[in-house]
Amino acid sequence: MELRHLRYFVAVAEEGSLTLAAEKRLHTAQPSLSRQIHDLEHELGVALLIRGPRGIELTAAGRVFLDHARVALLQVEAAAEAARRAAHPARNSFSIGFLTGYELDWLPAVMEILREELASTEVVIHSQDSPELATDLVRGRIDIAFLRPEKQAPGLKFQLLRKDPLMVLMPRNHALASRATIRPRDLAGETFIGVSAVRAPTLRTLIEDYARQNGLPLKAEHQAENIAMAVSLVASTGGVCLLPAYAQNLLPKTVVGRPLQGAAPSIDLVIGYRDANTSPVLKYLVSKVDELKSRVTKGGKEGGKA
């Protein structure tokens, strides 16, 4: 088994199509890709994919193999990145990643805590989706990140920062906007904006679980790839979307957020970092997590009084 077999299989599984994987991801001919997948299945002795009229579906064996293949590829990339860093003098820099939107709350507090520690250090800020942040942490491209507790992230440690309740986003002129809270059943029949299973898997699972527990047939008529797209779709379609409460920081005047009535589901925000990272700046910041949370909580309360 070669690394290319793993890359080809992951591409086909994520695209759900041999044609799309060949053209968009791998830039190879479809017959060649089909042969590579067939060779992989022959070597493993199990079927990984079911080829049907609706595209590619994973077998039970394929779903298990996909998780391990992703981890294996990440570990290979991390090893290559570590070798490159060892071959070149390290730059005096510290990289911080944020799940897009959270930097508004957390970056000022981080910079206050690190003011003296970073006197001669270049700070690099990244704003990405949570799975991308986890991947870059594993690869050693980011020192610390504010993200979701991603599962497929070998070698990472997570510390909980807070739990963000979900809220309902809707146009300001929507019929539900006049209500102080939104009942689960109020969402039935509304145009629903879903989130990407690839770019926001933790949030997608939380929303699906909430809908199932409340007997809501929330079938997404549109799917948002990121928070900006979600807000845009809400404004343009007149639909509703479930997002963490921090999204209120990013709303235009035409879109409003309302809390869910009762016990709203919440999603974890954590800091993540590589256990093998020996950066003294990282060690210092991790030791100040309680102070960091206190600063952000205090800042939020003061902001609410203004």
CSV table of N, CA, C and O in Angstrom, one decimal, residues 1 5-10 12-14 18 33-51 55-69:
chain,number,residue,atom,x,y,z
A,1,MET,N,0.8,-1.2,0.0
A,1,MET,CA,0.0,0.0,0.0
A,1,MET,C,0.9,1.2,0.0
A,1,MET,O,1.8,1.3,0.8
A,5,HIS,N,-2.4,5.7,-2.6
A,5,HIS,CA,-3.6,5.0,-2.5
A,5,HIS,C,-4.5,5.7,-1.4
A,5,HIS,O,-5.7,5.8,-1.6
A,6,LEU,N,-3.9,6.1,-0.3
A,6,LEU,CA,-4.6,6.7,0.8
A,6,LEU,C,-5.2,8.1,0.3
A,6,LEU,O,-6.3,8.4,0.6
A,7,ARG,N,-4.3,8.8,-0.4
A,7,ARG,CA,-4.8,10.2,-0.9
A,7,ARG,C,-5.9,10.0,-1.9
A,7,ARG,O,-6.9,10.8,-1.8
A,8,TYR,N,-5.8,9.1,-2.8
A,8,TYR,CA,-6.9,8.9,-3.8
A,8,TYR,C,-8.2,8.4,-3.1
A,8,TYR,O,-9.2,8.9,-3.4
A,9,PHE,N,-8.1,7.5,-2.1
A,9,PHE,CA,-9.3,7.1,-1.5
A,9,PHE,C,-10.0,8.2,-0.7
A,9,PHE,O,-11.2,8.4,-0.8
A,10,VAL,N,-9.2,9.0,0.1
A,10,VAL,CA,-9.7,10.1,0.8
A,10,VAL,C,-10.4,11.1,-0.1
A,10,VAL,O,-11.5,11.6,0.2
A,12,VAL,N,-11.8,10.6,-3.1
A,12,VAL,CA,-13.0,10.0,-3.6
A,12,VAL,C,-14.1,10.0,-2.5
A,12,VAL,O,-15.2,10.4,-2.8
A,13,ALA,N,-13.7,9.7,-1.3
A,13,ALA,CA,-14.7,9.6,-0.2
A,13,ALA,C,-15.3,11.0,0.1
A,13,ALA,O,-16.5,11.2,0.3
A,14,GLU,N,-14.4,12.0,0.1
A,14,GLU,CA,-14.8,13.4,0.4
A,14,GLU,C,-15.6,14.0,-0.7
A,14,GLU,O,-16.5,14.8,-0.4
A,18,LEU,N,-16.0,9.7,-8.3
A,18,LEU,CA,-14.8,9.4,-8.9
A,18,LEU,C,-14.4,10.5,-9.9
A,18,LEU,O,-13.3,11.0,-10.0
A,33,LEU,N,-7.8,6.4,-11.8
A,33,LEU,CA,-8.2,6.5,-10.4
A,33,LEU,C,-9.0,5.3,-10.0
A,33,LEU,O,-8.8,4.7,-8.9
A,34,SER,N,-9.9,4.8,-10.9
A,34,SER,CA,-10.7,3.6,-10.6
A,34,SER,C,-9.8,2.4,-10.3
A,34,SER,O,-10.0,1.6,-9.4
A,35,ARG,N,-8.7,2.3,-11.1
A,35,ARG,CA,-7.8,1.2,-11.0
A,35,ARG,C,-7.1,1.3,-9.7
A,35,ARG,O,-6.8,0.2,-9.0
A,36,GLN,N,-6.6,2.5,-9.2
A,36,GLN,CA,-6.0,2.6,-8.0
A,36,GLN,C,-6.8,2.2,-6.8
A,36,GLN,O,-6.4,1.6,-5.9
A,37,ILE,N,-8.1,2.6,-6.9
A,37,ILE,CA,-9.1,2.3,-5.8
A,37,ILE,C,-9.3,0.8,-5.8
A,37,ILE,O,-9.3,0.1,-4.7
A,38,HIS,N,-9.4,0.2,-7.0
A,38,HIS,CA,-9.6,-1.3,-7.1
A,38,HIS,C,-8.4,-2.0,-6.5
A,38,HIS,O,-8.5,-3.0,-5.8
A,39,ASP,N,-7.2,-1.5,-6.8
A,39,ASP,CA,-6.0,-2.1,-6.3
A,39,ASP,C,-5.9,-2.1,-4.7
A,39,ASP,O,-5.5,-3.0,-4.1
A,40,LEU,N,-6.4,-0.9,-4.2
A,40,LEU,CA,-6.4,-0.8,-2.7
A,40,LEU,C,-7.4,-1.7,-2.1
A,40,LEU,O,-7.1,-2.4,-1.1
A,41,GLU,N,-8.6,-1.9,-2.7
A,41,GLU,CA,-9.6,-2.8,-2.2
A,41,GLU,C,-9.1,-4.2,-2.3
A,41,GLU,O,-9.3,-5.0,-1.4
A,42,HIS,N,-8.4,-4.5,-3.4
A,42,HIS,CA,-7.9,-5.9,-3.6
A,42,HIS,C,-6.8,-6.2,-2.5
A,42,HIS,O,-6.8,-7.3,-1.9
A,43,GLU,N,-6.0,-5.2,-2.2
A,43,GLU,CA,-4.9,-5.4,-1.2
A,43,GLU,C,-5.5,-5.6,0.2
A,43,GLU,O,-5.0,-6.4,1.0
A,44,LEU,N,-6.5,-4.8,0.5
A,44,LEU,CA,-7.2,-4.9,1.8
A,44,LEU,C,-8.1,-6.1,1.9
A,44,LEU,O,-8.3,-6.6,3.0
A,45,GLY,N,-8.6,-6.6,0.8
A,45,GLY,CA,-9.5,-7.7,0.8
A,45,GLY,C,-10.9,-7.4,1.2
A,45,GLY,O,-11.7,-8.3,1.6
A,46,VAL,N,-11.3,-6.1,1.1
A,46,VAL,CA,-12.6,-5.7,1.5
A,46,VAL,C,-13.1,-4.6,0.5
A,46,VAL,O,-12.2,-3.9,-0.1
A,47,ALA,N,-14.4,-4.5,0.3
A,47,ALA,CA,-14.9,-3.4,-0.5
A,47,ALA,C,-15.0,-2.1,0.3
A,47,ALA,O,-15.5,-2.1,1.5
A,48,LEU,N,-14.5,-1.0,-0.2
A,48,LEU,CA,-14.5,0.3,0.5
A,48,LEU,C,-15.6,1.2,0.0
A,48,LEU,O,-16.1,2.0,0.8
A,49,LEU,N,-15.9,1.1,-1.3
A,49,LEU,CA,-16.9,2.0,-1.9
A,49,LEU,C,-18.0,1.2,-2.6
A,49,LEU,O,-17.8,0.1,-3.1
A,50,ILE,N,-19.2,1.8,-2.6
A,50,ILE,CA,-20.3,1.3,-3.4
A,50,ILE,C,-20.5,2.3,-4.5
A,50,ILE,O,-20.8,3.4,-4.2
A,51,ARG,N,-20.4,1.8,-5.7
A,51,ARG,CA,-20.6,2.7,-6.9
A,51,ARG,C,-22.1,2.6,-7.4
A,51,ARG,O,-22.5,1.5,-7.9
A,55,GLY,N,-23.9,8.2,-7.1
A,55,GLY,CA,-22.5,8.5,-6.8
A,55,GLY,C,-21.8,7.5,-5.9
A,55,GLY,O,-22.3,6.3,-5.9
A,56,ILE,N,-20.8,7.9,-5.2
A,56,ILE,CA,-20.1,7.0,-4.4
A,56,ILE,C,-20.6,7.0,-2.9
A,56,ILE,O,-20.8,8.0,-2.3
A,57,GLU,N,-20.7,5.8,-2.3
A,57,GLU,CA,-21.0,5.7,-0.9
A,57,GLU,C,-20.0,4.8,-0.3
A,57,GLU,O,-19.5,3.8,-0.9
A,58,LEU,N,-19.7,5.0,1.0
A,58,LEU,CA,-18.7,4.2,1.7
A,58,LEU,C,-19.4,3.0,2.3
A,58,LEU,O,-20.5,3.1,2.9
A,59,THR,N,-18.8,1.9,2.3
A,59,THR,CA,-19.2,0.7,3.0
A,59,THR,C,-18.9,0.9,4.5
A,59,THR,O,-18.2,1.9,4.9
A,60,ALA,N,-19.3,0.0,5.4
A,60,ALA,CA,-18.9,0.1,6.8
A,60,ALA,C,-17.4,0.0,6.9
A,60,ALA,O,-16.8,0.8,7.7
A,61,ALA,N,-16.8,-0.8,6.1
A,61,ALA,CA,-15.3,-0.9,6.2
A,61,ALA,C,-14.7,0.4,5.6
A,61,ALA,O,-13.6,0.8,6.1
A,62,GLY,N,-15.3,1.0,4.6
A,62,GLY,CA,-14.8,2.2,4.1
A,62,GLY,C,-14.8,3.3,5.0
A,62,GLY,O,-13.9,4.2,5.1
A,63,ARG,N,-15.9,3.4,5.8
A,63,ARG,CA,-16.0,4.5,6.8
A,63,ARG,C,-14.9,4.4,7.9
A,63,ARG,O,-14.3,5.4,8.3
A,64,VAL,N,-14.6,3.2,8.3
A,64,VAL,CA,-13.6,2.9,9.3
A,64,VAL,C,-12.2,3.3,8.7
A,64,VAL,O,-11.4,3.9,9.3
A,65,PHE,N,-12.0,2.8,7.5
A,65,PHE,CA,-10.7,3.0,6.8
A,65,PHE,C,-10.5,4.5,6.6
A,65,PHE,O,-9.3,5.0,6.6
A,66,LEU,N,-11.5,5.2,6.3
A,66,LEU,CA,-11.4,6.7,6.0
A,66,LEU,C,-10.8,7.4,7.2
A,66,LEU,O,-9.9,8.3,7.0
A,67,ASP,N,-11.3,7.1,8.4
A,67,ASP,CA,-10.8,7.8,9.6
A,67,ASP,C,-9.3,7.5,9.8
A,67,ASP,O,-8.5,8.4,10.0
A,68,HIS,N,-8.9,6.3,9.6
A,68,HIS,CA,-7.5,5.9,9.8
A,68,HIS,C,-6.6,6.5,8.6
A,68,HIS,O,-5.5,6.9,8.9
A,69,ALA,N,-7.2,6.5,7.4
A,69,ALA,CA,-6.4,7.1,6.3
A,69,ALA,C,-6.1,8.6,6.5
A,69,ALA,O,-5.0,9.1,6.2
